[in-house]
Structures are given as structure tokens and as C-alpha cells.
mmCIF file of N, CA and C in Angstrom:
data_model
loop_
_atom_site.group_PDB
_atom_site.id
_atom_site.type_symbol
_atom_site.label_atom_id
_atom_site.label_comp_id
_atom_site.label_asym_id
_atom_site.label_seq_id
_atom_site.Cartn_x
_atom_site.Cartn_y
_atom_site.Cartn_z
ATOM 1 N N UNK A 1 12.666 55.672 -43.688
ATOM 2 C CA UNK A 1 11.086 56.193 -43.969
ATOM 3 C C UNK A 1 10.273 55.314 -42.951
ATOM 4 N N UNK A 2 8.831 56.065 -43.013
ATOM 5 C CA UNK A 2 8.517 56.804 -41.691
ATOM 6 C C UNK A 2 7.021 55.439 -42.197
ATOM 7 N N UNK A 3 6.912 54.129 -41.148
ATOM 8 C CA UNK A 3 5.669 53.077 -41.777
ATOM 9 C C UNK A 3 4.018 54.078 -41.563
ATOM 10 N N UNK A 4 3.629 53.385 -42.398
ATOM 11 C CA UNK A 4 1.822 54.805 -42.423
ATOM 12 C C UNK A 4 0.828 53.240 -42.587
ATOM 13 N N UNK A 5 1.140 51.694 -41.395
ATOM 14 C CA UNK A 5 1.140 50.161 -41.676
ATOM 15 C C UNK A 5 -0.579 51.089 -40.553
ATOM 16 N N UNK A 6 -1.907 50.080 -41.182
ATOM 17 C CA UNK A 6 -3.047 50.543 -40.018
ATOM 18 C C UNK A 6 -2.623 49.949 -39.063
ATOM 19 N N UNK A 7 -3.013 49.631 -38.825
ATOM 20 C CA UNK A 7 -2.870 49.339 -36.910
ATOM 21 C C UNK A 7 -3.736 47.445 -37.072
ATOM 22 N N UNK A 8 -4.284 46.112 -37.286
ATOM 23 C CA UNK A 8 -4.489 45.212 -37.503
ATOM 24 C C UNK A 8 -5.429 45.388 -35.805
ATOM 25 N N UNK A 9 -6.966 44.989 -36.282
ATOM 26 C CA UNK A 9 -7.958 45.005 -34.687
ATOM 27 C C UNK A 9 -8.566 43.358 -34.912
ATOM 28 N N UNK A 10 -8.350 42.731 -34.397
ATOM 29 C CA UNK A 10 -9.477 41.551 -34.384
ATOM 30 C C UNK A 10 -10.472 42.057 -34.035
ATOM 31 N N UNK A 11 -11.683 41.031 -34.144
ATOM 32 C CA UNK A 11 -13.009 41.429 -34.075
ATOM 33 C C UNK A 11 -13.463 40.066 -33.308
ATOM 34 N N UNK A 12 -14.312 39.448 -32.262
ATOM 35 C CA UNK A 12 -14.520 38.940 -31.715
ATOM 36 C C UNK A 12 -13.715 37.187 -31.968
ATOM 37 N N UNK A 13 -13.602 35.990 -31.743
ATOM 38 C CA UNK A 13 -12.819 34.675 -31.977
ATOM 39 C C UNK A 13 -11.895 34.977 -33.111
ATOM 40 N N UNK A 14 -11.457 35.732 -34.213
ATOM 41 C CA UNK A 14 -11.060 36.120 -35.592
ATOM 42 C C UNK A 14 -9.600 35.388 -34.700
ATOM 43 N N UNK A 15 -8.686 36.188 -34.263
ATOM 44 C CA UNK A 15 -7.379 36.074 -33.843
ATOM 45 C C UNK A 15 -7.270 34.216 -33.408
ATOM 46 N N UNK A 16 -8.199 33.735 -32.636
ATOM 47 C CA UNK A 16 -8.194 32.706 -31.289
ATOM 48 C C UNK A 16 -8.023 31.112 -32.279
ATOM 49 N N UNK A 17 -9.478 31.772 -34.432
ATOM 50 C CA UNK A 17 -9.418 30.931 -34.946
ATOM 51 C C UNK A 17 -8.972 30.714 -35.872
ATOM 52 N N UNK A 18 -7.749 31.560 -36.286
ATOM 53 C CA UNK A 18 -6.545 31.981 -36.686
ATOM 54 C C UNK A 18 -5.506 30.695 -36.179
ATOM 55 N N UNK A 19 -5.368 31.445 -34.970
ATOM 56 C CA UNK A 19 -3.584 30.284 -34.527
ATOM 57 C C UNK A 19 -3.926 29.110 -34.821
ATOM 58 N N UNK A 20 -5.614 28.805 -34.288
ATOM 59 C CA UNK A 20 -6.282 27.158 -34.775
ATOM 60 C C UNK A 20 -5.387 26.647 -36.174
ATOM 61 N N UNK A 21 -5.236 27.403 -36.595
ATOM 62 C CA UNK A 21 -5.428 26.595 -37.975
ATOM 63 C C UNK A 21 -4.442 25.816 -38.486
ATOM 64 N N UNK A 22 -3.347 25.597 -39.394
ATOM 65 C CA UNK A 22 -2.425 24.900 -39.371
ATOM 66 C C UNK A 22 -0.947 26.257 -40.358
ATOM 67 N N UNK A 23 0.267 25.619 -39.592
ATOM 68 C CA UNK A 23 0.740 27.122 -38.911
ATOM 69 C C UNK A 23 0.932 28.107 -41.392
ATOM 70 N N UNK A 24 1.991 27.058 -41.917
ATOM 71 C CA UNK A 24 1.344 26.860 -43.828
ATOM 72 C C UNK A 24 0.292 28.345 -43.986
ATOM 73 N N UNK A 25 -0.938 27.776 -43.458
ATOM 74 C CA UNK A 25 -2.425 28.341 -43.073
ATOM 75 C C UNK A 25 -2.462 30.026 -42.869
ATOM 76 N N UNK A 26 -1.952 29.681 -41.234
ATOM 77 C CA UNK A 26 -1.834 31.504 -40.650
ATOM 78 C C UNK A 26 -0.630 32.110 -41.470
ATOM 79 N N UNK A 27 0.611 31.383 -42.159
ATOM 80 C CA UNK A 27 1.681 32.422 -42.520
ATOM 81 C C UNK A 27 0.866 32.608 -43.890
ATOM 82 N N UNK A 28 0.746 32.226 -44.299
ATOM 83 C CA UNK A 28 -0.188 32.704 -45.832
ATOM 84 C C UNK A 28 -0.939 34.258 -45.498
ATOM 85 N N UNK A 29 -1.688 33.836 -44.583
ATOM 86 C CA UNK A 29 -3.070 34.604 -43.968
ATOM 87 C C UNK A 29 -2.678 35.711 -43.852
ATOM 88 N N UNK A 30 -1.534 35.549 -42.619
ATOM 89 C CA UNK A 30 -0.608 36.795 -42.022
ATOM 90 C C UNK A 30 -0.143 37.573 -42.953
ATOM 91 N N UNK A 31 0.638 36.498 -44.290
ATOM 92 C CA UNK A 31 1.301 37.983 -45.039
ATOM 93 C C UNK A 31 0.465 38.585 -45.977
ATOM 94 N N UNK A 32 -0.308 37.971 -45.930
ATOM 95 C CA UNK A 32 -2.381 38.900 -46.791
ATOM 96 C C UNK A 32 -2.436 39.787 -45.889
ATOM 97 N N UNK A 33 -3.025 39.828 -44.247
ATOM 98 C CA UNK A 33 -3.221 40.934 -42.794
ATOM 99 C C UNK A 33 -1.395 42.081 -43.105
ATOM 100 N N UNK A 34 -0.961 41.327 -44.393
ATOM 101 C CA UNK A 34 -0.225 43.182 -43.344
ATOM 102 C C UNK A 34 0.273 43.205 -45.270
ATOM 103 N N UNK A 35 -0.099 42.881 -45.703
ATOM 104 C CA UNK A 35 -0.278 43.824 -47.191
ATOM 105 C C UNK A 35 -1.375 44.889 -46.459
ATOM 106 N N UNK A 36 -2.678 43.996 -46.240
ATOM 107 C CA UNK A 36 -3.941 44.875 -46.244
ATOM 108 C C UNK A 36 -3.155 46.432 -45.545
ATOM 109 N N UNK A 37 -2.063 45.985 -44.178
ATOM 110 C CA UNK A 37 -1.948 47.267 -43.518
ATOM 111 C C UNK A 37 -1.516 47.958 -43.817
ATOM 112 N N UNK A 38 -0.691 47.511 -45.663
ATOM 113 C CA UNK A 38 0.387 48.045 -46.135
ATOM 114 C C UNK A 38 -0.883 49.374 -46.987
ATOM 115 N N UNK A 39 -1.404 49.093 -46.860
ATOM 116 C CA UNK A 39 -2.593 49.653 -47.744
ATOM 117 C C UNK A 39 -2.836 48.643 -48.774
ATOM 118 N N UNK A 40 -2.151 47.489 -49.506
ATOM 119 C CA UNK A 40 -1.841 47.284 -50.501
ATOM 120 C C UNK A 40 -3.043 45.368 -50.569
ATOM 121 N N UNK A 41 -2.934 44.916 -51.394
ATOM 122 C CA UNK A 41 -3.904 43.626 -51.291
ATOM 123 C C UNK A 41 -3.762 42.391 -52.026
ATOM 124 N N UNK A 42 -3.521 41.358 -51.465
ATOM 125 C CA UNK A 42 -3.330 39.885 -51.918
ATOM 126 C C UNK A 42 -3.477 39.740 -53.384
ATOM 127 N N UNK A 43 -3.048 38.799 -54.396
ATOM 128 C CA UNK A 43 -2.994 38.500 -55.210
ATOM 129 C C UNK A 43 -4.482 37.679 -54.078
ATOM 130 N N UNK A 44 -4.343 36.594 -53.505
ATOM 131 C CA UNK A 44 -5.402 36.322 -53.239
ATOM 132 C C UNK A 44 -6.719 36.491 -52.605
ATOM 133 N N UNK A 45 -6.411 37.444 -52.166
ATOM 134 C CA UNK A 45 -7.932 38.723 -51.860
ATOM 135 C C UNK A 45 -9.077 38.626 -52.730
ATOM 136 N N UNK A 46 -10.002 38.045 -52.476
ATOM 137 C CA UNK A 46 -11.792 38.712 -53.072
ATOM 138 C C UNK A 46 -12.482 39.772 -52.316
ATOM 139 N N UNK A 47 -12.920 40.188 -53.688
ATOM 140 C CA UNK A 47 -14.157 40.524 -51.846
ATOM 141 C C UNK A 47 -15.507 39.763 -51.765
ATOM 142 N N UNK A 48 -15.172 40.198 -51.523
ATOM 143 C CA UNK A 48 -16.615 39.297 -50.261
ATOM 144 C C UNK A 48 -18.272 40.065 -50.867
ATOM 145 N N UNK A 49 -18.538 38.939 -51.330
ATOM 146 C CA UNK A 49 -20.469 39.698 -51.954
ATOM 147 C C UNK A 49 -20.975 39.466 -51.569
ATOM 148 N N UNK A 50 -21.656 40.989 -50.866
ATOM 149 C CA UNK A 50 -23.093 40.612 -50.376
ATOM 150 C C UNK A 50 -23.044 41.657 -49.173
ATOM 151 N N UNK A 51 -21.190 42.651 -49.194
ATOM 152 C CA UNK A 51 -21.170 43.777 -48.676
ATOM 153 C C UNK A 51 -21.647 45.020 -49.462
ATOM 154 N N UNK A 52 -21.723 44.983 -50.569
ATOM 155 C CA UNK A 52 -21.398 46.561 -51.161
ATOM 156 C C UNK A 52 -20.387 47.324 -51.239
ATOM 157 N N UNK A 53 -19.357 46.813 -51.973
ATOM 158 C CA UNK A 53 -18.330 47.572 -52.211
ATOM 159 C C UNK A 53 -16.828 46.690 -52.057
ATOM 160 N N UNK A 54 -16.051 47.151 -52.509
ATOM 161 C CA UNK A 54 -15.095 46.467 -52.260
ATOM 162 C C UNK A 54 -14.051 46.525 -50.121
ATOM 163 N N UNK A 55 -14.870 47.422 -49.101
ATOM 164 C CA UNK A 55 -15.144 46.912 -47.923
ATOM 165 C C UNK A 55 -14.648 45.818 -48.057
ATOM 166 N N UNK A 56 -15.168 44.813 -47.878
ATOM 167 C CA UNK A 56 -14.605 44.003 -47.094
ATOM 168 C C UNK A 56 -13.892 42.241 -48.151
ATOM 169 N N UNK A 57 -13.192 42.282 -47.518
ATOM 170 C CA UNK A 57 -11.623 41.414 -48.583
ATOM 171 C C UNK A 57 -12.256 39.750 -47.882
ATOM 172 N N UNK A 58 -11.931 39.016 -49.224
ATOM 173 C CA UNK A 58 -11.831 37.001 -48.163
ATOM 174 C C UNK A 58 -9.950 36.768 -48.849
ATOM 175 N N UNK A 59 -9.729 36.376 -48.483
ATOM 176 C CA UNK A 59 -8.770 35.573 -48.348
ATOM 177 C C UNK A 59 -9.137 33.977 -47.783
ATOM 178 N N UNK A 60 -9.366 32.847 -49.234
ATOM 179 C CA UNK A 60 -9.507 31.359 -49.595
ATOM 180 C C UNK A 60 -8.091 30.293 -49.431
ATOM 181 N N UNK A 61 -7.100 29.800 -48.439
ATOM 182 C CA UNK A 61 -6.235 28.872 -48.841
ATOM 183 C C UNK A 61 -6.545 27.087 -48.706
ATOM 184 N N UNK A 62 -6.382 26.569 -49.055
ATOM 185 C CA UNK A 62 -6.356 25.055 -48.407
ATOM 186 C C UNK A 62 -5.591 24.630 -48.824
ATOM 187 N N UNK A 63 -5.144 23.514 -47.584
ATOM 188 C CA UNK A 63 -4.059 22.601 -47.042
ATOM 189 C C UNK A 63 -4.665 21.331 -46.971
ATOM 190 N N UNK A 64 -4.245 20.497 -46.766
ATOM 191 C CA UNK A 64 -4.329 18.743 -46.743
ATOM 192 C C UNK A 64 -5.371 18.356 -45.676
ATOM 193 N N UNK A 65 -5.851 20.135 -44.862
ATOM 194 C CA UNK A 65 -6.757 19.420 -43.746
ATOM 195 C C UNK A 65 -7.924 20.528 -44.149
ATOM 196 N N UNK A 66 -8.247 20.131 -45.366
ATOM 197 C CA UNK A 66 -9.335 21.590 -46.471
ATOM 198 C C UNK A 66 -9.950 23.525 -46.273
ATOM 199 N N UNK A 67 -10.149 23.575 -46.525
ATOM 200 C CA UNK A 67 -10.291 25.121 -47.580
ATOM 201 C C UNK A 67 -9.909 25.962 -45.762
ATOM 202 N N UNK A 68 -9.620 26.916 -45.828
ATOM 203 C CA UNK A 68 -10.515 28.402 -44.776
ATOM 204 C C UNK A 68 -9.724 29.486 -45.071
ATOM 205 N N UNK A 69 -9.812 30.036 -44.823
ATOM 206 C CA UNK A 69 -10.588 31.742 -45.044
ATOM 207 C C UNK A 69 -10.581 32.697 -43.721
ATOM 208 N N UNK A 70 -10.248 33.734 -44.890
ATOM 209 C CA UNK A 70 -9.997 34.394 -43.992
ATOM 210 C C UNK A 70 -10.568 36.273 -44.417
ATOM 211 N N UNK A 71 -11.790 36.900 -43.686
ATOM 212 C CA UNK A 71 -12.655 37.956 -44.051
ATOM 213 C C UNK A 71 -11.438 39.308 -43.123
ATOM 214 N N UNK A 72 -11.917 40.306 -43.621
ATOM 215 C CA UNK A 72 -11.877 41.129 -43.050
ATOM 216 C C UNK A 72 -11.590 42.508 -43.965
ATOM 217 N N UNK A 73 -11.686 44.016 -43.761
ATOM 218 C CA UNK A 73 -12.471 44.904 -44.015
ATOM 219 C C UNK A 73 -11.578 45.512 -43.695
ATOM 220 N N UNK A 74 -11.182 46.216 -45.018
ATOM 221 C CA UNK A 74 -10.011 47.709 -45.093
ATOM 222 C C UNK A 74 -11.184 48.656 -45.175
ATOM 223 N N UNK A 75 -12.485 49.415 -45.228
ATOM 224 C CA UNK A 75 -13.507 50.826 -44.779
ATOM 225 C C UNK A 75 -12.833 51.194 -44.498
ATOM 226 N N UNK A 76 -12.527 51.520 -42.829
ATOM 227 C CA UNK A 76 -12.183 51.851 -42.502
ATOM 228 C C UNK A 76 -10.653 52.712 -42.245
ATOM 229 N N UNK A 77 -11.096 54.086 -42.268
ATOM 230 C CA UNK A 77 -9.132 54.028 -42.218
ATOM 231 C C UNK A 77 -8.276 53.896 -41.331
ATOM 232 N N UNK A 78 -9.198 53.962 -40.579
ATOM 233 C CA UNK A 78 -7.951 53.603 -38.492
ATOM 234 C C UNK A 78 -7.811 52.371 -37.707
ATOM 235 N N UNK A 79 -8.541 51.371 -38.880
ATOM 236 C CA UNK A 79 -7.584 50.028 -38.812
ATOM 237 C C UNK A 79 -7.930 49.126 -39.307
ATOM 238 N N UNK A 80 -7.010 48.149 -39.602
ATOM 239 C CA UNK A 80 -8.321 46.904 -40.800
ATOM 240 C C UNK A 80 -8.099 46.056 -40.079
ATOM 241 N N UNK A 81 -8.927 45.963 -40.163
ATOM 242 C CA UNK A 81 -9.815 44.382 -38.635
ATOM 243 C C UNK A 81 -10.580 43.467 -39.669
ATOM 244 N N UNK A 82 -9.588 42.178 -38.678
ATOM 245 C CA UNK A 82 -10.115 40.593 -38.454
ATOM 246 C C UNK A 82 -11.773 40.597 -38.531
ATOM 247 N N UNK A 83 -12.472 40.509 -39.153
ATOM 248 C CA UNK A 83 -14.161 40.070 -38.784
ATOM 249 C C UNK A 83 -14.310 38.455 -38.831
ATOM 250 N N UNK A 84 -13.750 37.406 -39.516
ATOM 251 C CA UNK A 84 -13.374 36.210 -39.250
ATOM 252 C C UNK A 84 -13.144 34.790 -39.774
ATOM 253 N N UNK A 85 -12.030 34.446 -39.111
ATOM 254 C CA UNK A 85 -11.986 32.789 -39.909
ATOM 255 C C UNK A 85 -11.797 31.609 -39.839
ATOM 256 N N UNK A 86 -12.256 31.021 -40.344
ATOM 257 C CA UNK A 86 -12.946 29.691 -40.213
ATOM 258 C C UNK A 86 -11.831 28.550 -41.129
ATOM 259 N N UNK A 87 -12.618 27.808 -41.087
ATOM 260 C CA UNK A 87 -11.990 26.448 -42.070
ATOM 261 C C UNK A 87 -14.446 26.163 -42.182
ATOM 262 N N UNK A 88 -13.764 25.738 -44.104
ATOM 263 C CA UNK A 88 -15.275 26.213 -44.899
ATOM 264 C C UNK A 88 -15.169 23.946 -45.265
ATOM 265 N N UNK A 89 -16.093 24.185 -43.778
ATOM 266 C CA UNK A 89 -16.929 23.278 -44.068
ATOM 267 C C UNK A 89 -18.168 22.542 -44.635
ATOM 268 N N UNK A 90 -19.019 23.891 -45.167
ATOM 269 C CA UNK A 90 -20.246 23.651 -46.291
ATOM 270 C C UNK A 90 -19.553 22.765 -47.947
ATOM 271 N N UNK A 91 -21.164 21.796 -47.679
ATOM 272 C CA UNK A 91 -20.493 20.625 -49.482
ATOM 273 C C UNK A 91 -20.768 21.646 -50.281
ATOM 274 N N UNK A 92 -21.353 22.079 -50.477
ATOM 275 C CA UNK A 92 -22.798 23.027 -51.439
ATOM 276 C C UNK A 92 -21.484 24.245 -52.246
ATOM 277 N N UNK A 93 -20.031 24.158 -53.050
ATOM 278 C CA UNK A 93 -19.346 24.423 -53.709
ATOM 279 C C UNK A 93 -19.222 25.811 -53.284
ATOM 280 N N UNK A 94 -19.333 26.364 -53.887
ATOM 281 C CA UNK A 94 -17.579 27.540 -52.809
ATOM 282 C C UNK A 94 -17.807 28.778 -52.009
ATOM 283 N N UNK A 95 -19.985 28.546 -52.079
ATOM 284 C CA UNK A 95 -20.326 30.050 -51.810
ATOM 285 C C UNK A 95 -19.987 29.909 -50.804
ATOM 286 N N UNK A 96 -19.680 30.983 -49.645
ATOM 287 C CA UNK A 96 -19.991 30.785 -48.299
ATOM 288 C C UNK A 96 -20.698 31.260 -47.577
ATOM 289 N N UNK A 97 -21.059 29.481 -45.891
ATOM 290 C CA UNK A 97 -22.011 28.853 -45.682
ATOM 291 C C UNK A 97 -22.658 30.046 -45.113
ATOM 292 N N UNK A 98 -24.794 29.802 -44.509
ATOM 293 C CA UNK A 98 -24.883 31.522 -44.320
ATOM 294 C C UNK A 98 -24.727 31.478 -42.776
ATOM 295 N N UNK A 99 -24.380 31.069 -42.828
ATOM 296 C CA UNK A 99 -24.449 31.126 -41.307
ATOM 297 C C UNK A 99 -22.582 31.635 -40.872
ATOM 298 N N UNK A 100 -22.322 31.831 -41.684
ATOM 299 C CA UNK A 100 -20.206 32.656 -41.612
ATOM 300 C C UNK A 100 -21.031 33.466 -41.973
ATOM 301 N N UNK A 101 -21.825 34.431 -42.687
ATOM 302 C CA UNK A 101 -22.058 34.976 -43.432
ATOM 303 C C UNK A 101 -22.679 36.504 -42.315
ATOM 304 N N UNK A 102 -23.485 35.977 -41.618
ATOM 305 C CA UNK A 102 -24.291 35.735 -40.277
ATOM 306 C C UNK A 102 -23.122 37.064 -39.127
ATOM 307 N N UNK A 103 -22.580 35.826 -39.247
ATOM 308 C CA UNK A 103 -20.846 36.457 -38.332
ATOM 309 C C UNK A 103 -20.769 37.357 -38.769
ATOM 310 N N UNK A 104 -20.770 37.087 -39.899
ATOM 311 C CA UNK A 104 -19.079 38.385 -40.771
ATOM 312 C C UNK A 104 -20.085 39.570 -40.954
ATOM 313 N N UNK A 105 -21.276 39.632 -40.677
ATOM 314 C CA UNK A 105 -22.575 41.110 -41.186
ATOM 315 C C UNK A 105 -22.385 41.257 -39.781
ATOM 316 N N UNK A 106 -22.218 41.042 -38.630
ATOM 317 C CA UNK A 106 -22.305 40.896 -36.979
ATOM 318 C C UNK A 106 -22.009 42.079 -36.856
ATOM 319 N N UNK A 107 -19.599 40.935 -36.388
ATOM 320 C CA UNK A 107 -18.340 41.420 -36.945
ATOM 321 C C UNK A 107 -18.411 42.900 -37.277
ATOM 322 N N UNK A 108 -19.210 43.752 -38.926
ATOM 323 C CA UNK A 108 -18.411 44.340 -38.956
ATOM 324 C C UNK A 108 -19.676 45.396 -38.403
ATOM 325 N N UNK A 109 -20.338 45.409 -37.968
ATOM 326 C CA UNK A 109 -20.980 46.056 -37.491
ATOM 327 C C UNK A 109 -20.214 47.107 -36.117
ATOM 328 N N UNK A 110 -19.561 45.565 -34.931
ATOM 329 C CA UNK A 110 -18.341 45.855 -34.065
ATOM 330 C C UNK A 110 -17.970 47.008 -34.563
ATOM 331 N N UNK A 111 -17.012 46.601 -35.914
ATOM 332 C CA UNK A 111 -15.657 47.350 -36.001
ATOM 333 C C UNK A 111 -16.087 47.935 -36.429
ATOM 334 N N UNK A 112 -17.187 48.427 -36.792
ATOM 335 C CA UNK A 112 -18.098 50.155 -36.899
ATOM 336 C C UNK A 112 -17.676 51.033 -36.088
ATOM 337 N N UNK A 113 -18.905 50.546 -35.143
ATOM 338 C CA UNK A 113 -18.279 51.306 -33.611
ATOM 339 C C UNK A 113 -17.413 51.477 -33.278
ATOM 340 N N UNK A 114 -16.158 50.127 -33.173
ATOM 341 C CA UNK A 114 -14.752 50.524 -32.716
ATOM 342 C C UNK A 114 -14.281 51.676 -33.251
ATOM 343 N N UNK A 115 -14.141 51.573 -34.749
ATOM 344 C CA UNK A 115 -14.328 52.474 -36.054
ATOM 345 C C UNK A 115 -14.431 53.789 -35.160
ATOM 346 N N UNK A 116 -15.431 53.657 -34.809
ATOM 347 C CA UNK A 116 -16.021 55.157 -34.304
ATOM 348 C C UNK A 116 -15.444 55.975 -33.225
ATOM 349 N N UNK A 117 -15.087 54.513 -32.064
ATOM 350 C CA UNK A 117 -14.487 55.285 -30.615
ATOM 351 C C UNK A 117 -13.686 55.254 -31.037
ATOM 352 N N UNK A 118 -11.707 55.375 -31.728
ATOM 353 C CA UNK A 118 -11.185 54.961 -32.635
ATOM 354 C C UNK A 118 -11.174 56.677 -32.901
ATOM 355 N N UNK A 119 -11.909 56.914 -33.463
ATOM 356 C CA UNK A 119 -11.542 58.155 -34.375
ATOM 357 C C UNK A 119 -11.726 59.599 -32.870
ATOM 358 N N UNK A 120 -12.630 59.427 -31.069
ATOM 359 C CA UNK A 120 -12.470 60.022 -30.805
ATOM 360 C C UNK A 120 -11.600 60.218 -29.714
#
């Protein structure tokens, strides 16, 4: 059976940041990303608010060391783009901190430009 998996593309420091996380968290995010590549969605993947639609998703995993998040987009047919992976440090509820939202917005623009290049 031929594989129709989308390639996985890392934007900015998202790969380096993910690799610095605990092994169990990396495995969890890796599984969620592999499902996204196959066109499926992990049960823990939720639409990230503020991006108009279901194109930007977030996976959250808790570990003894804290709460970790990985944000990716499936809105481009060319690839699944990992936009940001980070440890949530904000003490104010579950909302994604503004600094991280700014990073995600900026990297989404980079992913859009990259997707256009891949189309050529």
C-alpha cells in the first residue's frame, strides 16, 4: 500500500526545542505529528484559537517537569509544518502566553512562504 504521508517541516527552533524535552513528551508529540502526516488527528490535538479555522493545532502534554506544547499546521497540502514547541511557563491559566502566540504567528507566515516555494 503506497504511503501518502505529508513530509514534516520544522520552522525556526521548533525541532531543537522539542529535542530538549523529556523523552516521554517527545514520543507523545512524535506520535501526534505522525498522525498529522498521515492525515489523521490525535485525540489530544486541539485547534489553537486566534488563527481562524482548524489549520493550526496544538498538542499539550504534562510531565513531572511541567506542561509542554507543540503547535503545528496542516493547512498546506505540501507538508505538516511544526511551528513551535515549548514548555508553558505562564502561571495565568491555560491560555497560550502572548510571546508564544507572536512566535507562532510569525512562523506561520514563514511556513506559508515555504509552502509556496514547495509548490514551484
